[in-house]
């Protein structure tokens, strides 16, 4: 499997891990744009929002719940944070494995 984020989720490639459960992996962005900048990814490879299917609806709902829990764990739930999902090259997506950026200053 050549997908970088699949490799990170499988721990074939090193990352600064923040959280893991059976469905998701959360790690620090290698090039943080804000004080807190983590990436939340489903372990199952979905290329982007454009590649979402009906069967992914529950997973993506839980992805947002995980983002909320990460914000709490990282201590920014009350002060506020930004979630960003880039889709396609024109939307700024570089890694073709669905991910949510959680960012806070
Ligand atoms: P995108 O632009 O696809 O939405 O976001 C990809 C993000 O992945 C970028 O913010 C980039 O810094 C981060 N990134 C790229 N390669 C690696 C890596 O090997 N490790 C980690 N931790 N982050 C990465
Ligand atoms: Zn992948």
Short mmCIF file of N, CA, C and O and ligand atoms in Angstrom, two decimals:
data_model
loop_
_atom_site.label_atom_id
_atom_site.label_comp_id
_atom_site.label_asym_id
_atom_site.label_seq_id
_atom_site.Cartn_x
_atom_site.Cartn_y
_atom_site.Cartn_z
N UNK A 1 0.86 -1.21 0.00
CA UNK A 1 0.00 0.00 0.00
C UNK A 1 0.89 1.24 0.00
O UNK A 1 1.70 1.43 0.89
N UNK A 2 0.73 2.09 -0.98
CA UNK A 2 1.63 3.24 -1.12
C UNK A 2 1.08 4.52 -0.49
O UNK A 2 1.81 5.50 -0.39
N UNK A 3 -0.19 4.48 -0.04
CA UNK A 3 -0.77 5.69 0.54
C UNK A 3 -0.07 6.05 1.86
O UNK A 3 -0.01 5.24 2.80
N UNK A 4 0.45 7.28 1.92
CA UNK A 4 1.22 7.73 3.09
C UNK A 4 0.40 7.63 4.39
O UNK A 4 0.90 7.17 5.42
N UNK A 5 -0.85 8.08 4.35
CA UNK A 5 -1.65 8.09 5.58
C UNK A 5 -2.09 6.69 5.98
O UNK A 5 -2.28 6.41 7.17
N UNK A 6 -2.27 5.77 5.02
CA UNK A 6 -2.49 4.36 5.37
C UNK A 6 -1.27 3.82 6.09
O UNK A 6 -1.39 3.11 7.09
N UNK A 7 -0.09 4.18 5.62
CA UNK A 7 1.16 3.73 6.25
C UNK A 7 1.27 4.28 7.67
O UNK A 7 1.69 3.57 8.59
N UNK A 8 0.88 5.54 7.86
CA UNK A 8 0.91 6.15 9.21
C UNK A 8 -0.09 5.45 10.13
O UNK A 8 0.24 5.09 11.26
N UNK A 9 -1.30 5.22 9.63
CA UNK A 9 -2.33 4.55 10.44
C UNK A 9 -1.91 3.13 10.80
O UNK A 9 -2.22 2.64 11.89
N UNK A 10 -1.18 2.48 9.91
CA UNK A 10 -0.69 1.10 10.16
C UNK A 10 0.62 1.07 10.92
O UNK A 10 1.17 0.00 11.17
N UNK A 11 1.14 2.27 11.23
CA UNK A 11 2.43 2.41 11.94
C UNK A 11 3.60 1.82 11.16
O UNK A 11 4.58 1.38 11.74
N UNK A 12 3.46 1.83 9.86
CA UNK A 12 4.59 1.45 9.01
C UNK A 12 5.48 2.67 8.80
O UNK A 12 6.63 2.56 8.41
N UNK A 13 4.87 3.84 9.01
CA UNK A 13 5.62 5.09 8.97
C UNK A 13 5.40 5.83 10.28
O UNK A 13 4.29 5.87 10.79
N UNK A 14 6.46 6.41 10.81
CA UNK A 14 6.41 7.07 12.10
C UNK A 14 5.57 8.35 12.06
O UNK A 14 5.57 9.06 11.04
N UNK A 15 4.90 8.62 13.16
CA UNK A 15 4.19 9.90 13.29
C UNK A 15 4.10 10.22 14.77
O UNK A 15 4.36 9.37 15.62
N UNK A 16 3.74 11.45 15.05
CA UNK A 16 3.56 11.88 16.43
C UNK A 16 2.10 11.62 16.80
O UNK A 16 1.23 12.47 16.62
N UNK A 17 1.86 10.44 17.34
CA UNK A 17 0.49 9.98 17.57
C UNK A 17 -0.18 10.72 18.73
O UNK A 17 0.44 10.98 19.76
N UNK A 18 -1.45 11.05 18.54
CA UNK A 18 -2.23 11.74 19.57
C UNK A 18 -3.32 10.83 20.12
O UNK A 18 -3.63 10.84 21.31
N UNK A 19 -3.91 10.02 19.25
CA UNK A 19 -5.05 9.18 19.64
C UNK A 19 -5.24 8.08 18.60
O UNK A 19 -4.96 8.28 17.41
N UNK A 20 -5.75 6.96 19.09
CA UNK A 20 -6.09 5.87 18.17
C UNK A 20 -7.23 5.05 18.75
O UNK A 20 -7.29 4.82 19.96
N UNK A 21 -8.16 4.65 17.90
CA UNK A 21 -9.11 3.62 18.29
C UNK A 21 -9.27 2.68 17.10
O UNK A 21 -8.43 2.69 16.20
N UNK A 22 -10.32 1.86 17.11
CA UNK A 22 -10.41 0.86 16.04
C UNK A 22 -10.67 1.49 14.67
O UNK A 22 -10.28 0.93 13.65
N UNK A 23 -11.29 2.68 14.65
CA UNK A 23 -11.65 3.29 13.37
C UNK A 23 -10.79 4.46 12.91
O UNK A 23 -10.72 4.76 11.72
N UNK A 24 -10.16 5.15 13.91
CA UNK A 24 -9.48 6.41 13.58
C UNK A 24 -8.06 6.47 14.13
O UNK A 24 -7.73 5.83 15.13
N UNK A 25 -7.27 7.32 13.48
CA UNK A 25 -5.90 7.58 13.93
C UNK A 25 -5.71 9.10 13.89
O UNK A 25 -6.13 9.75 12.93
N UNK A 26 -5.14 9.64 14.95
CA UNK A 26 -4.95 11.09 15.05
C UNK A 26 -3.48 11.36 15.34
O UNK A 26 -2.90 10.72 16.23
N UNK A 27 -2.89 12.26 14.59
CA UNK A 27 -1.45 12.54 14.74
C UNK A 27 -1.17 14.01 14.42
O UNK A 27 -1.97 14.68 13.76
N UNK A 28 -0.02 14.48 14.90
CA UNK A 28 0.34 15.88 14.68
C UNK A 28 0.77 16.09 13.24
O UNK A 28 1.50 15.27 12.67
N UNK A 29 0.33 17.20 12.67
CA UNK A 29 0.77 17.56 11.33
C UNK A 29 2.26 17.87 11.36
O UNK A 29 2.75 18.56 12.26
N UNK A 30 2.99 17.36 10.39
CA UNK A 30 4.44 17.51 10.35
C UNK A 30 4.86 18.97 10.11
O UNK A 30 5.97 19.37 10.47
N UNK A 31 3.95 19.73 9.54
CA UNK A 31 4.23 21.13 9.22
C UNK A 31 3.10 22.01 9.76
O UNK A 31 2.28 22.55 9.00
N UNK A 32 3.04 22.15 11.12
CA UNK A 32 1.86 22.81 11.73
C UNK A 32 1.69 24.26 11.31
O UNK A 32 2.65 25.02 11.25
N UNK A 33 0.46 24.60 11.00
CA UNK A 33 0.14 25.98 10.60
C UNK A 33 -0.32 26.80 11.79
O UNK A 33 -0.41 28.02 11.72
N UNK A 34 -0.67 26.12 12.87
CA UNK A 34 -1.14 26.78 14.09
C UNK A 34 -0.51 26.06 15.29
O UNK A 34 0.09 25.00 15.12
N UNK A 35 -0.68 26.63 16.48
CA UNK A 35 -0.07 26.04 17.69
C UNK A 35 -0.47 24.57 17.83
O UNK A 35 0.35 23.71 18.08
N UNK A 36 -1.76 24.33 17.68
CA UNK A 36 -2.26 22.96 17.66
C UNK A 36 -2.72 22.66 16.24
O UNK A 36 -3.53 23.41 15.67
N UNK A 37 -2.16 21.61 15.67
CA UNK A 37 -2.55 21.23 14.31
C UNK A 37 -2.41 19.71 14.22
O UNK A 37 -1.30 19.18 14.09
N UNK A 38 -3.55 19.04 14.32
CA UNK A 38 -3.53 17.58 14.20
C UNK A 38 -4.39 17.15 13.02
O UNK A 38 -5.26 17.89 12.55
N UNK A 39 -4.13 15.94 12.56
CA UNK A 39 -4.89 15.37 11.45
C UNK A 39 -5.64 14.15 11.97
O UNK A 39 -5.07 13.31 12.67
N UNK A 40 -6.93 14.09 11.64
CA UNK A 40 -7.78 12.98 12.06
C UNK A 40 -8.12 12.20 10.80
O UNK A 40 -8.68 12.77 9.85
N UNK A 41 -7.76 10.92 10.80
CA UNK A 41 -8.02 10.12 9.60
C UNK A 41 -8.76 8.83 9.96
O UNK A 41 -8.53 8.24 11.01
N UNK A 42 -9.66 8.41 9.05
CA UNK A 42 -10.22 7.07 9.22
C UNK A 42 -9.14 6.07 8.83
O UNK A 42 -8.34 6.33 7.93
N UNK A 43 -9.07 4.93 9.52
CA UNK A 43 -8.08 3.91 9.16
C UNK A 43 -8.38 3.31 7.79
O UNK A 43 -7.48 2.91 7.08
N UNK A 44 -9.67 3.26 7.48
CA UNK A 44 -10.06 2.75 6.16
C UNK A 44 -9.78 3.81 5.10
O UNK A 44 -10.10 4.98 5.29
N UNK A 45 -9.17 3.40 4.03
CA UNK A 45 -8.79 4.36 2.98
C UNK A 45 -10.01 4.84 2.20
O UNK A 45 -10.67 4.07 1.52
N UNK A 46 -10.29 6.14 2.34
CA UNK A 46 -11.27 6.82 1.49
C UNK A 46 -10.50 7.99 0.91
O UNK A 46 -9.86 8.74 1.65
N UNK A 47 -10.52 8.13 -0.39
CA UNK A 47 -9.63 9.11 -1.03
C UNK A 47 -9.96 10.55 -0.64
O UNK A 47 -9.07 11.34 -0.31
N UNK A 48 -11.22 10.90 -0.68
CA UNK A 48 -11.63 12.27 -0.36
C UNK A 48 -13.14 12.30 -0.17
O UNK A 48 -13.82 11.28 -0.36
N UNK A 49 -13.66 13.47 0.17
CA UNK A 49 -15.13 13.62 0.28
C UNK A 49 -15.78 13.25 -1.06
O UNK A 49 -16.86 12.67 -1.09
N UNK A 50 -15.10 13.54 -2.15
CA UNK A 50 -15.62 13.19 -3.48
C UNK A 50 -15.80 11.68 -3.66
O UNK A 50 -16.55 11.26 -4.54
N UNK A 51 -15.09 10.90 -2.85
CA UNK A 51 -15.13 9.45 -2.98
C UNK A 51 -15.98 8.80 -1.88
O UNK A 51 -15.99 7.58 -1.74
N UNK A 52 -16.70 9.64 -1.13
CA UNK A 52 -17.59 9.13 -0.08
C UNK A 52 -18.78 8.43 -0.71
O UNK A 52 -19.27 8.83 -1.76
N UNK A 53 -19.25 7.42 0.02
CA UNK A 53 -20.39 6.62 -0.42
C UNK A 53 -21.44 6.60 0.69
O UNK A 53 -21.13 6.97 1.82
N UNK A 54 -22.63 6.12 0.39
CA UNK A 54 -23.67 5.96 1.42
C UNK A 54 -23.14 5.16 2.60
O UNK A 54 -23.44 5.47 3.76
N UNK A 55 -22.35 4.16 2.32
CA UNK A 55 -21.85 3.27 3.39
C UNK A 55 -20.84 3.97 4.31
O UNK A 55 -20.50 3.44 5.36
N UNK A 56 -20.36 5.15 3.91
CA UNK A 56 -19.38 5.88 4.70
C UNK A 56 -20.01 6.91 5.63
O UNK A 56 -19.31 7.55 6.42
N UNK A 57 -21.33 7.09 5.53
CA UNK A 57 -22.01 8.16 6.26
C UNK A 57 -21.79 8.05 7.77
O UNK A 57 -21.45 9.04 8.43
N UNK A 58 -21.94 6.86 8.31
CA UNK A 58 -21.77 6.67 9.75
C UNK A 58 -20.33 6.94 10.17
O UNK A 58 -20.07 7.61 11.17
N UNK A 59 -19.40 6.45 9.38
CA UNK A 59 -17.97 6.64 9.67
C UNK A 59 -17.62 8.13 9.70
O UNK A 59 -16.91 8.59 10.60
N UNK A 60 -18.13 8.86 8.76
CA UNK A 60 -17.81 10.29 8.69
C UNK A 60 -18.49 11.06 9.83
O UNK A 60 -17.91 12.01 10.36
N UNK A 61 -19.67 10.61 10.24
CA UNK A 61 -20.31 11.20 11.43
C UNK A 61 -19.43 11.00 12.65
O UNK A 61 -19.19 11.93 13.43
N UNK A 62 -18.91 9.78 12.80
CA UNK A 62 -18.05 9.47 13.94
C UNK A 62 -16.71 10.19 13.83
O UNK A 62 -16.09 10.52 14.85
N UNK A 63 -16.30 10.48 12.62
CA UNK A 63 -15.07 11.26 12.40
C UNK A 63 -15.22 12.64 13.05
O UNK A 63 -14.31 13.12 13.73
N UNK A 64 -16.38 13.26 12.89
CA UNK A 64 -16.61 14.57 13.50
C UNK A 64 -16.73 14.47 15.02
O UNK A 64 -16.26 15.36 15.74
N UNK A 65 -17.32 13.39 15.50
CA UNK A 65 -17.39 13.17 16.95
C UNK A 65 -15.99 13.02 17.52
O UNK A 65 -15.68 13.55 18.60
N UNK A 66 -15.12 12.35 16.78
CA UNK A 66 -13.72 12.19 17.19
C UNK A 66 -13.02 13.54 17.21
O UNK A 66 -12.23 13.83 18.12
N UNK A 67 -13.32 14.38 16.23
CA UNK A 67 -12.74 15.73 16.19
C UNK A 67 -13.15 16.50 17.44
O UNK A 67 -12.32 17.16 18.10
N UNK A 68 -14.39 16.41 17.82
CA UNK A 68 -14.88 17.08 19.03
C UNK A 68 -14.14 16.56 20.27
O UNK A 68 -13.70 17.35 21.12
N UNK A 69 -13.98 15.26 20.35
CA UNK A 69 -13.27 14.66 21.50
C UNK A 69 -11.81 15.07 21.52
O UNK A 69 -11.23 15.30 22.59
N UNK A 70 -11.20 15.17 20.35
CA UNK A 70 -9.80 15.60 20.28
C UNK A 70 -9.66 17.05 20.75
O UNK A 70 -8.71 17.40 21.45
N UNK A 71 -10.62 17.88 20.36
CA UNK A 71 -10.59 19.29 20.79
C UNK A 71 -10.67 19.37 22.31
O UNK A 71 -9.96 20.16 22.94
N UNK A 72 -11.49 18.50 22.90
CA UNK A 72 -11.58 18.45 24.38
C UNK A 72 -10.26 17.99 24.97
O UNK A 72 -9.73 18.61 25.90
N UNK A 73 -9.72 16.92 24.42
CA UNK A 73 -8.45 16.35 24.94
C UNK A 73 -7.31 17.35 24.82
O UNK A 73 -6.44 17.42 25.69
N UNK A 74 -7.32 18.12 23.75
CA UNK A 74 -6.24 19.08 23.51
C UNK A 74 -6.49 20.42 24.20
O UNK A 74 -5.66 21.33 24.11
N UNK A 75 -7.63 20.55 24.86
CA UNK A 75 -7.92 21.73 25.67
C UNK A 75 -8.37 22.96 24.90
O UNK A 75 -8.21 24.08 25.38
N UNK A 76 -8.92 22.75 23.71
CA UNK A 76 -9.34 23.91 22.91
C UNK A 76 -10.84 23.91 22.60
O UNK A 76 -11.32 24.76 21.85
N UNK A 77 -11.56 22.97 23.21
CA UNK A 77 -13.00 22.87 22.91
C UNK A 77 -13.73 24.17 23.26
O UNK A 77 -14.56 24.64 22.48
N UNK A 78 -13.38 24.76 24.40
CA UNK A 78 -14.07 25.97 24.83
C UNK A 78 -13.54 27.22 24.15
O UNK A 78 -14.30 28.10 23.77
N UNK A 79 -12.22 27.29 23.99
CA UNK A 79 -11.63 28.50 23.36
C UNK A 79 -11.93 28.54 21.87
O UNK A 79 -12.02 29.63 21.28
N UNK A 80 -12.06 27.38 21.26
CA UNK A 80 -12.43 27.33 19.85
C UNK A 80 -11.33 26.81 18.95
O UNK A 80 -10.14 26.89 19.28
N UNK A 81 -11.75 26.29 17.84
CA UNK A 81 -10.82 25.65 16.89
C UNK A 81 -11.44 25.63 15.51
O UNK A 81 -12.62 25.95 15.33
N UNK A 82 -10.62 25.25 14.55
CA UNK A 82 -11.09 25.20 13.16
C UNK A 82 -10.91 23.78 12.62
O UNK A 82 -9.89 23.15 12.85
N UNK A 83 -11.93 23.31 11.92
CA UNK A 83 -11.82 22.03 11.21
C UNK A 83 -11.79 22.32 9.73
O UNK A 83 -12.57 23.15 9.24
N UNK A 84 -10.86 21.67 9.04
CA UNK A 84 -10.72 21.93 7.59
C UNK A 84 -10.59 20.60 6.85
O UNK A 84 -9.84 19.71 7.25
N UNK A 85 -11.33 20.49 5.78
CA UNK A 85 -11.21 19.33 4.89
C UNK A 85 -10.97 19.85 3.49
O UNK A 85 -11.82 20.56 2.93
N UNK A 86 -9.82 19.54 2.94
CA UNK A 86 -9.51 19.95 1.58
C UNK A 86 -9.90 18.83 0.62
O UNK A 86 -9.70 17.65 0.91
N UNK A 87 -10.44 19.22 -0.52
CA UNK A 87 -10.91 18.22 -1.49
C UNK A 87 -10.32 18.53 -2.87
O UNK A 87 -10.60 19.59 -3.45
N UNK A 88 -9.50 17.61 -3.35
CA UNK A 88 -8.92 17.76 -4.69
C UNK A 88 -7.80 18.80 -4.72
O UNK A 88 -7.66 19.61 -3.79
N UNK A 89 -7.00 18.75 -5.76
CA UNK A 89 -5.85 19.65 -5.87
C UNK A 89 -6.25 21.12 -5.79
O UNK A 89 -5.60 21.91 -5.10
N UNK A 90 -7.32 21.48 -6.47
CA UNK A 90 -7.79 22.88 -6.46
C UNK A 90 -8.28 23.31 -5.08
O UNK A 90 -8.33 24.50 -4.78
N UNK A 91 -8.63 22.31 -4.25
CA UNK A 91 -9.08 22.60 -2.89
C UNK A 91 -7.97 22.48 -1.87
O UNK A 91 -8.21 22.55 -0.67
N UNK A 92 -6.75 22.27 -2.37
CA UNK A 92 -5.60 22.22 -1.48
C UNK A 92 -5.27 20.85 -0.92
O UNK A 92 -4.43 20.72 -0.03
N UNK A 93 -5.94 19.81 -1.44
CA UNK A 93 -5.65 18.45 -0.95
C UNK A 93 -4.39 17.91 -1.62
O UNK A 93 -4.31 17.84 -2.85
N UNK A 94 -3.42 17.55 -0.75
CA UNK A 94 -2.15 17.01 -1.25
C UNK A 94 -2.09 15.51 -1.02
O UNK A 94 -1.56 14.77 -1.85
N UNK A 95 -2.62 15.06 0.12
CA UNK A 95 -2.62 13.63 0.45
C UNK A 95 -4.00 13.06 0.15
O UNK A 95 -5.00 13.50 0.74
N UNK A 96 -4.04 12.06 -0.71
CA UNK A 96 -5.32 11.51 -1.16
C UNK A 96 -5.83 10.41 -0.23
O UNK A 96 -6.06 9.26 -0.65
N UNK A 97 -5.98 10.79 1.02
CA UNK A 97 -6.61 9.93 2.04
C UNK A 97 -7.39 10.90 2.93
O UNK A 97 -6.78 11.79 3.53
N UNK A 98 -8.70 10.73 2.96
CA UNK A 98 -9.57 11.68 3.68
C UNK A 98 -9.01 12.02 5.06
O UNK A 98 -8.67 11.13 5.84
N UNK A 99 -8.91 13.31 5.35
CA UNK A 99 -8.42 13.75 6.66
C UNK A 99 -9.05 15.07 7.04
O UNK A 99 -9.32 15.92 6.18
N UNK A 100 -9.24 15.25 8.34
CA UNK A 100 -9.73 16.50 8.89
C UNK A 100 -8.57 17.17 9.61
O UNK A 100 -7.93 16.56 10.47
N UNK A 101 -8.30 18.42 9.26
CA UNK A 101 -7.32 19.22 10.00
C UNK A 101 -8.07 19.81 11.21
O UNK A 101 -9.13 20.41 11.04
N UNK A 102 -7.48 19.65 12.41
CA UNK A 102 -8.00 20.35 13.59
C UNK A 102 -6.93 21.35 13.98
O UNK A 102 -5.80 20.96 14.31
N UNK A 103 -7.29 22.63 13.94
CA UNK A 103 -6.31 23.69 14.16
C UNK A 103 -6.80 24.69 15.21
O UNK A 103 -7.99 25.05 15.22
N UNK A 104 -5.86 25.09 16.06
CA UNK A 104 -6.19 26.12 17.07
C UNK A 104 -4.92 26.88 17.45
O UNK A 104 -3.84 26.28 17.51
N UNK A 105 -5.07 28.17 17.69
CA UNK A 105 -3.92 28.99 18.08
C UNK A 105 -3.75 29.00 19.59
O UNK A 105 -4.62 28.56 20.33
P1 LIG B 1 -3.84 18.40 2.72
O1 LIG B 1 -3.16 19.56 2.06
O2 LIG B 1 -3.80 17.14 1.87
O3 LIG B 1 -5.22 18.74 3.20
O4 LIG B 1 -3.04 18.13 4.04
C1 LIG B 1 -1.98 17.25 4.12
C2 LIG B 1 -1.26 17.57 5.41
O5 LIG B 1 -0.43 16.47 5.72
C3 LIG B 1 -0.35 18.80 5.33
O6 LIG B 1 -0.75 19.75 6.30
C4 LIG B 1 1.05 18.24 5.60
O7 LIG B 1 1.84 19.09 6.40
C5 LIG B 1 0.76 16.92 6.29
N1 LIG B 1 1.76 15.89 6.05
C6 LIG B 1 2.29 15.53 4.85
N2 LIG B 1 3.14 14.51 4.98
C7 LIG B 1 3.14 14.20 6.31
C8 LIG B 1 3.85 13.22 7.09
O8 LIG B 1 4.64 12.41 6.59
N3 LIG B 1 3.61 13.21 8.42
C9 LIG B 1 2.75 14.08 9.02
N4 LIG B 1 2.60 13.98 10.34
N5 LIG B 1 2.06 15.00 8.32
C10 LIG B 1 2.26 15.07 6.98
ZN1 LIG B 2 -4.84 5.69 2.53
#
